[in-house]
PDB file of C-alpha atoms and ligand atoms in Angstrom:
ATOM      1  CA  MET X   1      -0.369  13.807 -37.432  1.00 92.00           C
ATOM      2  CA  LYS X   2      -3.473  13.256 -39.917  1.00 93.00           C
ATOM      3  CA  SER X   3      -6.780  14.417 -39.772  1.00 93.00           C
ATOM      4  CA  ILE X   4      -9.109  11.499 -40.348  1.00 90.00           C
ATOM      5  CA  SER X   5     -12.619  12.977 -39.101  1.00 69.00           C
ATOM      6  CA  ASN X   6     -15.817  11.992 -40.347  1.00 65.00           C
ATOM      7  CA  SER X   7     -16.782  15.159 -38.867  1.00 65.00           C
ATOM      8  CA  SER X   8     -19.200  12.787 -36.346  1.00 81.00           C
ATOM      9  CA  LEU X   9     -16.303  13.387 -33.722  1.00 95.00           C
ATOM     10  CA  PRO X  10     -12.643  15.594 -35.172  1.00 96.00           C
ATOM     11  CA  THR X  11     -10.195  12.302 -34.880  1.00 97.00           C
ATOM     12  CA  PHE X  12      -6.486  12.649 -35.712  1.00 97.00           C
ATOM     13  CA  LEU X  13      -4.217   9.805 -36.458  1.00 97.00           C
ATOM     14  CA  VAL X  14      -0.580   9.930 -34.771  1.00 97.00           C
ATOM     15  CA  GLU X  15       2.053   7.485 -35.358  1.00 96.00           C
ATOM     16  CA  THR X  16       3.385   7.170 -32.159  1.00 97.00           C
ATOM     17  CA  ARG X  17       1.774   7.825 -28.509  1.00 98.00           C
ATOM     18  CA  GLU X  18       4.099  10.151 -27.917  1.00 98.00           C
ATOM     19  CA  GLU X  19       2.935  12.205 -30.797  1.00 98.00           C
ATOM     20  CA  ALA X  20      -0.675  12.917 -29.062  1.00 98.00           C
ATOM     21  CA  GLU X  21       1.026  13.177 -25.436  1.00 98.00           C
ATOM     22  CA  ARG X  22       2.741  15.773 -26.632  1.00 98.00           C
ATOM     23  CA  VAL X  23       0.431  18.015 -28.660  1.00 98.00           C
ATOM     24  CA  VAL X  24      -2.680  17.411 -26.070  1.00 98.00           C
ATOM     25  CA  ALA X  25       0.045  18.274 -23.348  1.00 98.00           C
ATOM     26  CA  ASP X  26       1.123  21.105 -25.357  1.00 98.00           C
ATOM     27  CA  GLU X  27      -2.376  22.182 -25.045  1.00 98.00           C
ATOM     28  CA  ILE X  28      -2.882  21.599 -21.473  1.00 98.00           C
ATOM     29  CA  ALA X  29       0.365  24.017 -20.921  1.00 98.00           C
ATOM     30  CA  SER X  30      -0.957  26.540 -23.170  1.00 98.00           C
ATOM     31  CA  LEU X  31      -3.919  26.823 -21.932  1.00 98.00           C
ATOM     32  CA  VAL X  32      -2.481  27.091 -18.266  1.00 98.00           C
ATOM     33  CA  ARG X  33      -0.441  30.216 -19.392  1.00 98.00           C
ATOM     34  CA  ALA X  34      -3.219  32.017 -20.643  1.00 98.00           C
ATOM     35  CA  LYS X  35      -5.065  31.457 -17.643  1.00 98.00           C
ATOM     36  CA  PRO X  36      -3.157  30.183 -14.630  1.00 98.00           C
ATOM     37  CA  GLU X  37      -6.190  29.331 -12.636  1.00 98.00           C
ATOM     38  CA  ALA X  38      -7.215  26.724 -15.206  1.00 98.00           C
ATOM     39  CA  VAL X  39      -9.569  23.998 -13.882  1.00 98.00           C
ATOM     40  CA  LEU X  40      -8.367  20.867 -16.147  1.00 98.00           C
ATOM     41  CA  GLY X  41     -10.874  17.449 -15.850  1.00 99.00           C
ATOM     42  CA  LEU X  42      -7.972  14.609 -14.981  1.00 98.00           C
ATOM     43  CA  ALA X  43      -8.262  10.877 -15.492  1.00 98.00           C
ATOM     44  CA  THR X  44      -6.458   8.088 -13.704  1.00 98.00           C
ATOM     45  CA  GLY X  45      -5.292   4.495 -16.344  1.00 97.00           C
ATOM     46  CA  ASN X  46      -3.033   3.184 -18.715  1.00 97.00           C
ATOM     47  CA  THR X  47      -3.801   6.410 -21.523  1.00 98.00           C
ATOM     48  CA  PRO X  48      -2.874   9.810 -19.947  1.00 98.00           C
ATOM     49  CA  ILE X  49       0.397   8.516 -17.701  1.00 98.00           C
ATOM     50  CA  GLY X  50       2.459   9.569 -21.000  1.00 98.00           C
ATOM     51  CA  VAL X  51       0.461  13.622 -21.364  1.00 98.00           C
ATOM     52  CA  TYR X  52       1.353  13.226 -17.707  1.00 98.00           C
ATOM     53  CA  ARG X  53       4.826  13.016 -18.034  1.00 98.00           C
ATOM     54  CA  GLU X  54       5.305  15.870 -20.663  1.00 98.00           C
ATOM     55  CA  LEU X  55       3.224  18.052 -17.736  1.00 98.00           C
ATOM     56  CA  ILE X  56       5.798  16.998 -15.127  1.00 98.00           C
ATOM     57  CA  GLN X  57       9.415  17.846 -17.230  1.00 98.00           C
ATOM     58  CA  LYS X  58       7.605  21.239 -18.066  1.00 98.00           C
ATOM     59  CA  CYS X  59       6.775  22.059 -14.892  1.00 98.00           C
ATOM     60  CA  ALA X  60      10.719  20.566 -13.931  1.00 97.00           C
ATOM     61  CA  THR X  61      11.938  23.100 -16.530  1.00 97.00           C
ATOM     62  CA  ARG X  62       9.812  25.897 -15.710  1.00 95.00           C
ATOM     63  CA  GLU X  63       8.077  26.491 -18.227  1.00 95.00           C
ATOM     64  CA  THR X  64       4.395  26.286 -17.056  1.00 97.00           C
ATOM     65  CA  SER X  65       3.522  26.563 -13.724  1.00 98.00           C
ATOM     66  CA  PHE X  66       0.146  24.481 -11.783  1.00 98.00           C
ATOM     67  CA  ALA X  67       0.346  26.670  -8.603  1.00 98.00           C
ATOM     68  CA  ARG X  68      -3.107  28.757  -9.162  1.00 98.00           C
ATOM     69  CA  ALA X  69      -4.714  25.534 -11.795  1.00 98.00           C
ATOM     70  CA  THR X  70      -7.539  23.103  -9.717  1.00 98.00           C
ATOM     71  CA  THR X  71      -8.151  19.371 -11.242  1.00 98.00           C
ATOM     72  CA  PHE X  72     -11.095  17.387 -10.768  1.00 98.00           C
ATOM     73  CA  ASN X  73     -10.496  14.071 -11.105  1.00 98.00           C
ATOM     74  CA  LEU X  74     -13.118  11.939 -13.267  1.00 98.00           C
ATOM     75  CA  ASP X  75     -13.621   9.173 -10.680  1.00 98.00           C
ATOM     76  CA  GLU X  76     -12.719   6.903  -7.743  1.00 97.00           C
ATOM     77  CA  TYR X  77     -13.258   3.574  -6.173  1.00 97.00           C
ATOM     78  CA  LEU X  78     -15.684   3.740  -3.260  1.00 95.00           C
ATOM     79  CA  ASP X  79     -15.786   1.146  -0.219  1.00 92.00           C
ATOM     80  CA  LEU X  80     -11.690   1.042  -0.353  1.00 93.00           C
ATOM     81  CA  PRO X  81      -9.517   2.141   3.168  1.00 90.00           C
ATOM     82  CA  PRO X  82      -8.171   6.098   2.850  1.00 85.00           C
ATOM     83  CA  GLY X  83      -4.713   5.590   1.323  1.00 90.00           C
ATOM     84  CA  HIS X  84      -5.433   1.963  -0.161  1.00 94.00           C
ATOM     85  CA  ALA X  85      -3.207   1.288  -2.852  1.00 94.00           C
ATOM     86  CA  GLY X  86      -5.562   0.589  -5.427  1.00 95.00           C
ATOM     87  CA  SER X  87      -7.222   4.667  -4.645  1.00 96.00           C
ATOM     88  CA  PHE X  88      -7.457   6.468  -7.720  1.00 97.00           C
ATOM     89  CA  ARG X  89      -6.099   9.409  -4.623  1.00 97.00           C
ATOM     90  CA  VAL X  90      -2.915   7.465  -4.571  1.00 96.00           C
ATOM     91  CA  TRP X  91      -2.575   6.699  -8.020  1.00 97.00           C
ATOM     92  CA  MET X  92      -2.815  10.094  -8.431  1.00 98.00           C
ATOM     93  CA  GLN X  93      -0.599  11.516  -6.138  1.00 98.00           C
ATOM     94  CA  ARG X  94       2.074   8.829  -7.061  1.00 98.00           C
ATOM     95  CA  THR X  95       2.108   9.313 -10.993  1.00 98.00           C
ATOM     96  CA  LEU X  96       1.606  13.328 -11.559  1.00 98.00           C
ATOM     97  CA  PHE X  97       0.767  15.439  -8.231  1.00 98.00           C
ATOM     98  CA  ALA X  98       3.281  14.908  -6.099  1.00 98.00           C
ATOM     99  CA  HIS X  99       5.571  16.137  -9.632  1.00 98.00           C
ATOM    100  CA  LEU X 100       3.895  19.547 -10.049  1.00 98.00           C
ATOM    101  CA  ASP X 101       3.697  22.790  -8.125  1.00 98.00           C
ATOM    102  CA  LEU X 102      -0.290  22.107  -7.502  1.00 98.00           C
ATOM    103  CA  ALA X 103      -1.708  22.796  -4.668  1.00 98.00           C
ATOM    104  CA  PRO X 104      -3.203  20.147  -2.731  1.00 97.00           C
ATOM    105  CA  GLU X 105      -5.982  21.623  -1.634  1.00 97.00           C
ATOM    106  CA  ARG X 106      -7.127  22.150  -5.351  1.00 98.00           C
ATOM    107  CA  THR X 107      -7.110  18.641  -6.639  1.00 98.00           C
ATOM    108  CA  ASN X 108     -10.510  17.214  -6.276  1.00 98.00           C
ATOM    109  CA  LEU X 109     -11.384  14.064  -6.156  1.00 98.00           C
ATOM    110  CA  PRO X 110     -14.726  12.441  -6.226  1.00 97.00           C
ATOM    111  CA  GLU X 111     -14.004  10.282  -2.535  1.00 94.00           C
ATOM    112  CA  LEU X 112     -15.100   9.557   0.908  1.00 87.00           C
ATOM    113  CA  ASP X 113     -12.011  10.614   2.946  1.00 71.00           C
ATOM    114  CA  GLY X 114     -11.467   8.977   6.180  1.00 49.00           C
ATOM    115  CA  ALA X 115     -13.462  10.273   8.427  1.00 43.00           C
ATOM    116  CA  VAL X 116     -17.265   9.038   6.560  1.00 48.00           C
ATOM    117  CA  SER X 117     -18.062   6.016   6.438  1.00 53.00           C
ATOM    118  CA  GLY X 118     -18.909   4.008   2.859  1.00 53.00           C
ATOM    119  CA  ASN X 119     -22.442   4.249   3.023  1.00 59.00           C
ATOM    120  CA  ALA X 120     -24.603   4.798   0.696  1.00 59.00           C
ATOM    121  CA  ILE X 121     -26.101   7.948   1.945  1.00 64.00           C
ATOM    122  CA  ASP X 122     -22.782   9.832   2.285  1.00 88.00           C
ATOM    123  CA  ALA X 123     -21.273   8.477  -0.565  1.00 92.00           C
ATOM    124  CA  HIS X 124     -23.974  10.528  -2.676  1.00 91.00           C
ATOM    125  CA  ALA X 125     -23.823  13.377  -0.351  1.00 93.00           C
ATOM    126  CA  VAL X 126     -20.313  13.512  -1.806  1.00 94.00           C
ATOM    127  CA  ALA X 127     -21.502  13.265  -5.418  1.00 96.00           C
ATOM    128  CA  ALA X 128     -23.934  16.465  -5.235  1.00 95.00           C
ATOM    129  CA  HIS X 129     -20.949  17.895  -3.242  1.00 96.00           C
ATOM    130  CA  TYR X 130     -18.721  17.369  -5.975  1.00 97.00           C
ATOM    131  CA  GLU X 131     -21.040  18.569  -9.175  1.00 97.00           C
ATOM    132  CA  SER X 132     -21.554  21.452  -6.868  1.00 97.00           C
ATOM    133  CA  SER X 133     -17.481  22.393  -6.509  1.00 97.00           C
ATOM    134  CA  ILE X 134     -16.888  21.829 -10.407  1.00 98.00           C
ATOM    135  CA  ARG X 135     -19.522  24.402 -10.849  1.00 98.00           C
ATOM    136  CA  ALA X 136     -18.306  26.960  -8.289  1.00 98.00           C
ATOM    137  CA  ALA X 137     -14.917  26.642  -9.646  1.00 98.00           C
ATOM    138  CA  GLY X 138     -16.144  27.900 -12.396  1.00 98.00           C
ATOM    139  CA  GLY X 139     -16.945  24.497 -14.950  1.00 98.00           C
ATOM    140  CA  LEU X 140     -13.809  22.829 -16.110  1.00 98.00           C
ATOM    141  CA  ASP X 141     -11.729  24.155 -19.186  1.00 98.00           C
ATOM    142  CA  LEU X 142     -10.186  21.216 -20.149  1.00 99.00           C
ATOM    143  CA  GLN X 143     -11.081  17.226 -19.851  1.00 99.00           C
ATOM    144  CA  ILE X 144      -8.326  14.919 -20.308  1.00 98.00           C
ATOM    145  CA  LEU X 145     -10.745  11.309 -21.184  1.00 98.00           C
ATOM    146  CA  GLY X 146      -9.590   7.716 -21.881  1.00 98.00           C
ATOM    147  CA  ILE X 147     -12.206   5.203 -22.649  1.00 98.00           C
ATOM    148  CA  GLY X 148     -13.713   1.882 -21.810  1.00 97.00           C
ATOM    149  CA  ARG X 149     -12.826  -0.876 -23.497  1.00 96.00           C
ATOM    150  CA  ASN X 150     -16.745  -0.873 -23.464  1.00 96.00           C
ATOM    151  CA  GLY X 151     -17.507   2.613 -24.270  1.00 98.00           C
ATOM    152  CA  HIS X 152     -17.034   4.195 -20.440  1.00 98.00           C
ATOM    153  CA  ILE X 153     -16.229   7.175 -20.363  1.00 98.00           C
ATOM    154  CA  GLY X 154     -15.246   8.254 -16.524  1.00 98.00           C
ATOM    155  CA  PHE X 155     -17.613   5.649 -14.765  1.00 98.00           C
ATOM    156  CA  ASN X 156     -19.934   5.989 -16.855  1.00 98.00           C
ATOM    157  CA  GLU X 157     -20.284   2.673 -17.402  1.00 98.00           C
ATOM    158  CA  PRO X 158     -23.087   1.480 -20.940  1.00 98.00           C
ATOM    159  CA  GLY X 159     -26.583   2.377 -19.681  1.00 98.00           C
ATOM    160  CA  SER X 160     -25.227   6.223 -18.585  1.00 98.00           C
ATOM    161  CA  SER X 161     -28.335   8.698 -19.671  1.00 98.00           C
ATOM    162  CA  ARG X 162     -26.650  11.270 -21.554  1.00 98.00           C
ATOM    163  CA  ASP X 163     -27.785  13.593 -18.777  1.00 98.00           C
ATOM    164  CA  SER X 164     -26.575  11.825 -15.691  1.00 98.00           C
ATOM    165  CA  ARG X 165     -24.042  13.982 -13.385  1.00 98.00           C
ATOM    166  CA  THR X 166     -21.456  12.851 -10.485  1.00 98.00           C
ATOM    167  CA  ARG X 167     -23.140  10.027  -8.353  1.00 97.00           C
ATOM    168  CA  VAL X 168     -22.583   6.231  -6.837  1.00 96.00           C
ATOM    169  CA  VAL X 169     -22.050   3.457 -10.383  1.00 98.00           C
ATOM    170  CA  GLN X 170     -21.546   0.125 -10.078  1.00 97.00           C
ATOM    171  CA  LEU X 171     -18.614  -1.119 -11.911  1.00 97.00           C
ATOM    172  CA  HIS X 172     -19.135  -3.694 -14.873  1.00 96.00           C
ATOM    173  CA  ALA X 173     -17.842  -7.046 -15.433  1.00 96.00           C
ATOM    174  CA  THR X 174     -15.368  -5.849 -17.671  1.00 94.00           C
ATOM    175  CA  THR X 175     -14.130  -2.950 -15.815  1.00 96.00           C
ATOM    176  CA  ARG X 176     -13.562  -5.013 -12.952  1.00 97.00           C
ATOM    177  CA  GLU X 177     -11.497  -7.666 -15.322  1.00 95.00           C
ATOM    178  CA  ASP X 178      -9.596  -4.403 -16.191  1.00 93.00           C
ATOM    179  CA  ALA X 179      -8.802  -3.238 -12.784  1.00 95.00           C
ATOM    180  CA  ALA X 180      -7.692  -6.801 -11.416  1.00 96.00           C
ATOM    181  CA  ARG X 181      -4.131  -6.761 -11.786  1.00 93.00           C
ATOM    182  CA  SER X 182      -4.023  -2.710  -9.832  1.00 91.00           C
ATOM    183  CA  PHE X 183      -5.506  -5.457  -7.219  1.00 95.00           C
ATOM    184  CA  GLY X 184      -4.611  -8.467  -7.158  1.00 94.00           C
ATOM    185  CA  GLY X 185      -7.155 -10.192  -8.265  1.00 96.00           C
ATOM    186  CA  ILE X 186     -10.637  -9.368  -9.615  1.00 96.00           C
ATOM    187  CA  GLU X 187     -11.971 -10.209  -6.207  1.00 96.00           C
ATOM    188  CA  ALA X 188      -9.881  -7.356  -4.360  1.00 96.00           C
ATOM    189  CA  VAL X 189     -11.842  -4.240  -7.348  1.00 97.00           C
ATOM    190  CA  PRO X 190     -14.446  -2.784  -5.459  1.00 97.00           C
ATOM    191  CA  VAL X 191     -17.853  -2.769  -6.826  1.00 97.00           C
ATOM    192  CA  ARG X 192     -19.124   1.117  -6.917  1.00 96.00           C
ATOM    193  CA  ALA X 193     -17.623   3.969  -7.516  1.00 97.00           C
ATOM    194  CA  LEU X 194     -18.334   7.857  -7.674  1.00 97.00           C
ATOM    195  CA  THR X 195     -17.846   9.022 -11.045  1.00 98.00           C
ATOM    196  CA  MET X 196     -18.493  12.273 -12.810  1.00 98.00           C
ATOM    197  CA  GLY X 197     -21.840  12.237 -14.988  1.00 98.00           C
ATOM    198  CA  VAL X 198     -22.121  11.849 -18.793  1.00 98.00           C
ATOM    199  CA  ALA X 199     -23.422  15.593 -18.809  1.00 98.00           C
ATOM    200  CA  THR X 200     -20.990  16.732 -16.585  1.00 98.00           C
ATOM    201  CA  ILE X 201     -18.138  15.785 -18.677  1.00 98.00           C
ATOM    202  CA  LEU X 202     -19.811  17.353 -22.070  1.00 98.00           C
ATOM    203  CA  ASP X 203     -20.103  20.674 -19.777  1.00 98.00           C
ATOM    204  CA  ALA X 204     -16.402  20.846 -19.960  1.00 98.00           C
ATOM    205  CA  ARG X 205     -15.329  23.010 -22.808  1.00 98.00           C
ATOM    206  CA  ARG X 206     -12.756  21.066 -24.515  1.00 98.00           C
ATOM    207  CA  ILE X 207     -12.609  17.399 -24.343  1.00 98.00           C
ATOM    208  CA  ARG X 208      -9.112  15.603 -24.715  1.00 98.00           C
ATOM    209  CA  VAL X 209      -9.619  12.085 -25.136  1.00 98.00           C
ATOM    210  CA  LEU X 210      -7.178   9.669 -26.221  1.00 98.00           C
ATOM    211  CA  ALA X 211      -6.799   6.098 -27.192  1.00 98.00           C
ATOM    212  CA  PHE X 212      -3.873   3.807 -27.880  1.00 98.00           C
ATOM    213  CA  GLY X 213      -3.460   0.312 -28.376  1.00 98.00           C
ATOM    214  CA  ALA X 214      -5.577  -2.418 -30.636  1.00 98.00           C
ATOM    215  CA  HIS X 215      -7.174  -3.496 -27.706  1.00 97.00           C
ATOM    216  CA  LYS X 216      -9.141  -0.193 -28.214  1.00 98.00           C
ATOM    217  CA  SER X 217      -9.575  -0.350 -32.024  1.00 98.00           C
ATOM    218  CA  ALA X 218     -13.594  -1.625 -31.642  1.00 98.00           C
ATOM    219  CA  ILE X 219     -14.637   0.738 -28.628  1.00 98.00           C
ATOM    220  CA  VAL X 220     -12.883   3.776 -31.520  1.00 97.00           C
ATOM    221  CA  ARG X 221     -15.101   2.348 -34.252  1.00 96.00           C
ATOM    222  CA  ARG X 222     -17.938   2.082 -32.078  1.00 97.00           C
ATOM    223  CA  THR X 223     -17.095   5.728 -30.709  1.00 97.00           C
ATOM    224  CA  LEU X 224     -17.159   7.104 -33.823  1.00 96.00           C
ATOM    225  CA  PHE X 225     -20.059   4.931 -35.445  1.00 95.00           C
ATOM    226  CA  ASP X 226     -21.940   3.595 -34.311  1.00 96.00           C
ATOM    227  CA  ASP X 227     -25.450   5.517 -33.009  1.00 96.00           C
ATOM    228  CA  VAL X 228     -25.215   7.443 -30.364  1.00 97.00           C
ATOM    229  CA  SER X 229     -26.755   6.143 -27.153  1.00 98.00           C
ATOM    230  CA  SER X 230     -26.477   5.307 -23.508  1.00 98.00           C
ATOM    231  CA  GLU X 231     -25.169   1.616 -25.113  1.00 98.00           C
ATOM    232  CA  CYS X 232     -21.749   3.380 -25.557  1.00 98.00           C
ATOM    233  CA  PRO X 233     -21.522   6.521 -23.615  1.00 98.00           C
ATOM    234  CA  SER X 234     -18.635   7.491 -25.493  1.00 98.00           C
ATOM    235  CA  THR X 235     -20.758   8.212 -28.482  1.00 98.00           C
ATOM    236  CA  PHE X 236     -22.162  11.365 -26.607  1.00 98.00           C
ATOM    237  CA  LEU X 237     -18.708  12.716 -27.395  1.00 98.00           C
ATOM    238  CA  ARG X 238     -19.968  13.220 -30.775  1.00 96.00           C
ATOM    239  CA  GLY X 239     -21.676  16.693 -31.153  1.00 86.00           C
ATOM    240  CA  HIS X 240     -19.405  18.596 -28.673  1.00 97.00           C
ATOM    241  CA  ALA X 241     -18.555  21.621 -29.430  1.00 96.00           C
ATOM    242  CA  ASP X 242     -14.782  21.486 -28.660  1.00 97.00           C
ATOM    243  CA  VAL X 243     -14.304  17.326 -28.767  1.00 98.00           C
ATOM    244  CA  ALA X 244     -10.902  15.948 -30.207  1.00 97.00           C
ATOM    245  CA  LEU X 245      -9.928  12.125 -30.273  1.00 98.00           C
ATOM    246  CA  TYR X 246      -6.167  11.147 -30.909  1.00 98.00           C
ATOM    247  CA  VAL X 247      -5.957   7.859 -32.172  1.00 97.00           C
ATOM    248  CA  ASP X 248      -2.537   5.367 -32.785  1.00 97.00           C
ATOM    249  CA  ARG X 249      -2.449   2.922 -35.633  1.00 96.00           C
ATOM    250  CA  GLU X 250      -3.095   0.357 -33.642  1.00 97.00           C
ATOM    251  CA  ALA X 251      -6.592   1.481 -31.523  1.00 97.00           C
ATOM    252  CA  ALA X 252      -7.412   3.131 -35.983  1.00 96.00           C
ATOM    253  CA  SER X 253      -6.632  -0.313 -37.180  1.00 96.00           C
ATOM    254  CA  GLU X 254     -10.791  -0.529 -37.549  1.00 95.00           C
ATOM    255  CA  LEU X 255     -11.411   2.518 -39.337  1.00 94.00           C
ATOM    256  CA  ASP X 256     -11.995   1.884 -42.849  1.00 87.00           C
ATOM    257  CA  VAL X 257     -10.461   4.736 -44.132  1.00 82.00           C
ATOM    258  CA  VAL X 258      -7.596   3.413 -41.733  1.00 82.00           C
ATOM    259  CA  ARG X 259      -7.845  -0.254 -43.274  1.00 80.00           C
ATOM    260  CA  ARG X 260      -8.067   0.653 -47.056  1.00 78.00           C
ATOM    261  CA  SER X 261      -4.823   3.270 -46.235  1.00 71.00           C
ATOM    262  CA  ARG X 262      -5.919   6.025 -47.460  1.00 67.00           C
ATOM    263  CA  VAL X 263      -4.647   7.937 -45.206  1.00 72.00           C
TER     264      VAL X 263
HETATM  265  C1  LIG R 301     -10.103   6.648 -15.820  1.00 70.83           C
HETATM  266  C2  LIG R 301     -11.483   6.442 -16.182  1.00 70.83           C
HETATM  267  C3  LIG R 301     -11.497   5.603 -17.400  1.00 70.83           C
HETATM  268  C4  LIG R 301     -10.503   4.951 -17.621  1.00 70.83           C
HETATM  269  C5  LIG R 301     -10.903   4.049 -19.188  1.00 70.83           C
HETATM  270  C6  LIG R 301      -9.565   3.692 -20.281  1.00 70.83           C
HETATM  271  O1  LIG R 301      -9.977   7.623 -14.743  1.00 70.83           O
HETATM  272  O2  LIG R 301     -12.409   7.653 -16.091  1.00 70.83           O
HETATM  273  O3  LIG R 301     -12.925   5.883 -17.697  1.00 70.83           O
HETATM  274  O4  LIG R 301     -10.089   6.459 -18.735  1.00 70.83           O
HETATM  275  O5  LIG R 301     -11.187   2.695 -18.513  1.00 70.83           O
HETATM  276  O6  LIG R 301      -8.088   3.096 -19.208  1.00 70.83           O
HETATM  277  P1  LIG R 301      -6.595   2.926 -19.648  1.00 70.83           P
HETATM  278  O7  LIG R 301      -6.215   3.677 -20.007  1.00 70.83           O
HETATM  279  O8  LIG R 301      -6.149   2.352 -18.712  1.00 70.83           O
HETATM  280  O9  LIG R 301      -6.771   2.268 -20.976  1.00 70.83           O
END
């Protein structure tokens, strides 16, 4: 692993994504061993899958127990029936929760549960409650993040402000396109979601960001070098007191320092 930081955001180049996945999983495991009641911020999608695989392994071998930990996911779709196969709750259950010793009542997503209809007022109440639940749990110790091709973090799409909090958002076209496969077509992808805000994410004591593959190369470059602004919400990560970005060679391929093969 090589540091390619220009100091705007500490960045590490890995030869394989597995290398980064192991580093981040080891860090999470150390955190949870040192502080069993740690509060973890989780993401869905392709990016964190290998980290989750590593955590499952650590739990299976009894190296690390998550029994006293609490988790808060970044986001969840709105307007899906409970238990819908495309929901992040179902994805998290299948990918991680079913394989760890987490207490089910301490796995949180910003979701409307079955009893609540999907109307806007309920969703706003759930958003406010999610913010206060994170605070009541003591805040996020470590947040895992992927970056959307349009610079979104969580579902904070371009236009999201630095001080945004958990709220209802409209999903952008690129976000819905990227989700189309999980829903069997773009028409079936929800148009609204609940997401932690940019400020909610930046309040995490540590943030570990991962980006793998050529389709992330432009957004990695923009995250590091665009002006810090709502136009590219991932730029807000710069300046966080304890953030690190892990990229493979494909995701780093638009960075001059890598293109010129100086690392
Ligand atoms: C997921 C999330 C999104 C993803 C991002 C990258 O909960 O909030 O911001 O992290 O869209 O997605 P993948 O990892 O599928 O490339």
